[in-house]
mmCIF file of C-alpha atoms in Angstrom:
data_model
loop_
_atom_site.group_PDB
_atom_site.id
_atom_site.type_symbol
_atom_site.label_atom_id
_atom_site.label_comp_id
_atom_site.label_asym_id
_atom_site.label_seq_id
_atom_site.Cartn_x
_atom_site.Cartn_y
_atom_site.Cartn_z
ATOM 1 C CA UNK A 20 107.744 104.401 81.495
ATOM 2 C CA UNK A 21 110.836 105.290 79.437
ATOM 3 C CA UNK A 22 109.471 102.894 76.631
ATOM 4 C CA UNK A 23 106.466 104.525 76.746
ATOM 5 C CA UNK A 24 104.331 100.624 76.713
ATOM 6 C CA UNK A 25 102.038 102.309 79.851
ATOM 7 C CA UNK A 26 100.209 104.139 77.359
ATOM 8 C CA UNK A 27 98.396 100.489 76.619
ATOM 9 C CA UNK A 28 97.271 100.178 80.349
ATOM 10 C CA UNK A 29 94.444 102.070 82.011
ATOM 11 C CA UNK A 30 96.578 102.992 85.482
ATOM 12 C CA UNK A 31 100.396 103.497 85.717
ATOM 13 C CA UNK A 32 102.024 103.061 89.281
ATOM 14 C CA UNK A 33 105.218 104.868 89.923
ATOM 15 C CA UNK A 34 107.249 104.244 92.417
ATOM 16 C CA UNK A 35 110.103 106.593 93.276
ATOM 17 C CA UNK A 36 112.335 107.661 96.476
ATOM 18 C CA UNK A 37 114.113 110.899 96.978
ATOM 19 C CA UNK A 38 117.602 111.239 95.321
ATOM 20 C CA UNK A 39 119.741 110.513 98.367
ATOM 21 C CA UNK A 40 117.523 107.487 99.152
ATOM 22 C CA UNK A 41 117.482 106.036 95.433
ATOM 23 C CA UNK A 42 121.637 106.773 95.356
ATOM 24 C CA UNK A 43 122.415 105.249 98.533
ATOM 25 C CA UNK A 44 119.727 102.116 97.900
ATOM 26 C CA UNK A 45 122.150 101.527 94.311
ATOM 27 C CA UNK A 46 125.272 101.886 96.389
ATOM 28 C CA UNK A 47 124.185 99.700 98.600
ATOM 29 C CA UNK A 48 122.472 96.787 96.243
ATOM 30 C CA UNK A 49 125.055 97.066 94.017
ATOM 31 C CA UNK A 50 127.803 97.666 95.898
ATOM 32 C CA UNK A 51 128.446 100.560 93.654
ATOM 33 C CA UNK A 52 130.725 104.452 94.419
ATOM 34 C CA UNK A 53 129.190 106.970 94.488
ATOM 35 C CA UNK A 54 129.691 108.490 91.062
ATOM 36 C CA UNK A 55 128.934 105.216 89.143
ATOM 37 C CA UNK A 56 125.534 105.397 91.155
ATOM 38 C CA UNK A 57 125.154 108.489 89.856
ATOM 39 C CA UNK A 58 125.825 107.752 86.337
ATOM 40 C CA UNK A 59 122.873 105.099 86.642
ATOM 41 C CA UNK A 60 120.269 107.091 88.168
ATOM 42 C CA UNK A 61 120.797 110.237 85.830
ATOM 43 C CA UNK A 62 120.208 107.772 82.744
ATOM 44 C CA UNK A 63 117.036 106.923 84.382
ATOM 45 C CA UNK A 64 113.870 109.449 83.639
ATOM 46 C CA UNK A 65 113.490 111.875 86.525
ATOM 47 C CA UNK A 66 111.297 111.154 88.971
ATOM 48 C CA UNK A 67 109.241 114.360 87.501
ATOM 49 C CA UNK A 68 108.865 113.004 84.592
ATOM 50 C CA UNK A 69 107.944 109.672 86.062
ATOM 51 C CA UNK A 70 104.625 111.258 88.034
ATOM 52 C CA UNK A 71 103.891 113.309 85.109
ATOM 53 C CA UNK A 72 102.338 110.220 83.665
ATOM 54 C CA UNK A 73 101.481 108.208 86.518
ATOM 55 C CA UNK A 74 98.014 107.636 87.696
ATOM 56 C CA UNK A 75 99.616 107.030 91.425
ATOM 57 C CA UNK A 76 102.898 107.700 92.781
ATOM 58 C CA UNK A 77 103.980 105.677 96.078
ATOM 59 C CA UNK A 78 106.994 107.592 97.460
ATOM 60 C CA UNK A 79 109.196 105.078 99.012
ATOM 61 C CA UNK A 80 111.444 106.709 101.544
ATOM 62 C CA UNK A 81 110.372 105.224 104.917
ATOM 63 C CA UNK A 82 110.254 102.165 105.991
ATOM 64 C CA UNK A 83 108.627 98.596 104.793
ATOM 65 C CA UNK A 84 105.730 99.233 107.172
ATOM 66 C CA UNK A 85 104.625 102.645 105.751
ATOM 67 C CA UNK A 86 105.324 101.341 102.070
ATOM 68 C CA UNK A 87 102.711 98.651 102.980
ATOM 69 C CA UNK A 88 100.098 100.788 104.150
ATOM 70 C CA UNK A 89 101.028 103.282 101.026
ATOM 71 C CA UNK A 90 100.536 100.395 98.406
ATOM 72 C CA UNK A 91 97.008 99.089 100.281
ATOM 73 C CA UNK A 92 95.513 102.876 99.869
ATOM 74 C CA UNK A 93 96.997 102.802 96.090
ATOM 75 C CA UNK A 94 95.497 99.530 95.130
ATOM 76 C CA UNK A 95 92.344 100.178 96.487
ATOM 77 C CA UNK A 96 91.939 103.301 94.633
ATOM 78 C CA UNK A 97 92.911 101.251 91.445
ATOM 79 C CA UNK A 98 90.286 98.575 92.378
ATOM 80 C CA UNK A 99 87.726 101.440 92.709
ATOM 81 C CA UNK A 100 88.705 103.173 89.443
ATOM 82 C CA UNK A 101 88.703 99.657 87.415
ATOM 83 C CA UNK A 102 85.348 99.249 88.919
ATOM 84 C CA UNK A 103 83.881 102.317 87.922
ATOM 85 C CA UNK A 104 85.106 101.492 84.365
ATOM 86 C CA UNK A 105 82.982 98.183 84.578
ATOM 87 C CA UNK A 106 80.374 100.307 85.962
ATOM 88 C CA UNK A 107 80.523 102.810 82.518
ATOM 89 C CA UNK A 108 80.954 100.480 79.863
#
């Protein structure tokens, strides 16, 4: 997004946690403090500005089980919009 290359693409999927979930996922990865977690994620576009453009948003705070059944609903609306733009051509 940052780059702004999605305007190219038809659909833009953005996928974005809360704050204290994204800070203590970097910590954790990363094995990062606090602060320099911190640093990262406020170079990053918010995650406002991030749905602003998207054409779906999966918020990814639970666990893998919702994030599955989150991603199946937000591909098939995808499928169904890319099919409607067969549909119109």
């Amino acid at each position: 997004v940052e780059t702004g290359g999605y305007r190219q693409y038809p659909e833009l999927l953005v996928v974005i946690a809360a704050p204290k979930t994204q800070l203590s996922r970097l910590q954790r990865r990363d094995k990062l403090q606090a602060v320099e977690a911190a640093k990262i994620i406020a170079s990053q576009m918010s995650n406002a500005e991030k749905q602003a453009v998207a054409t779906e948003v999966i918020l990814n705070n639970g666990d893998r089980e919702t994030l599955r059944t989150r991603v199946s609903q937000v591909w098939a609306n995808i499928l169904s919009r890319q099919d409607e733009r067969l549909l119109n051509r």
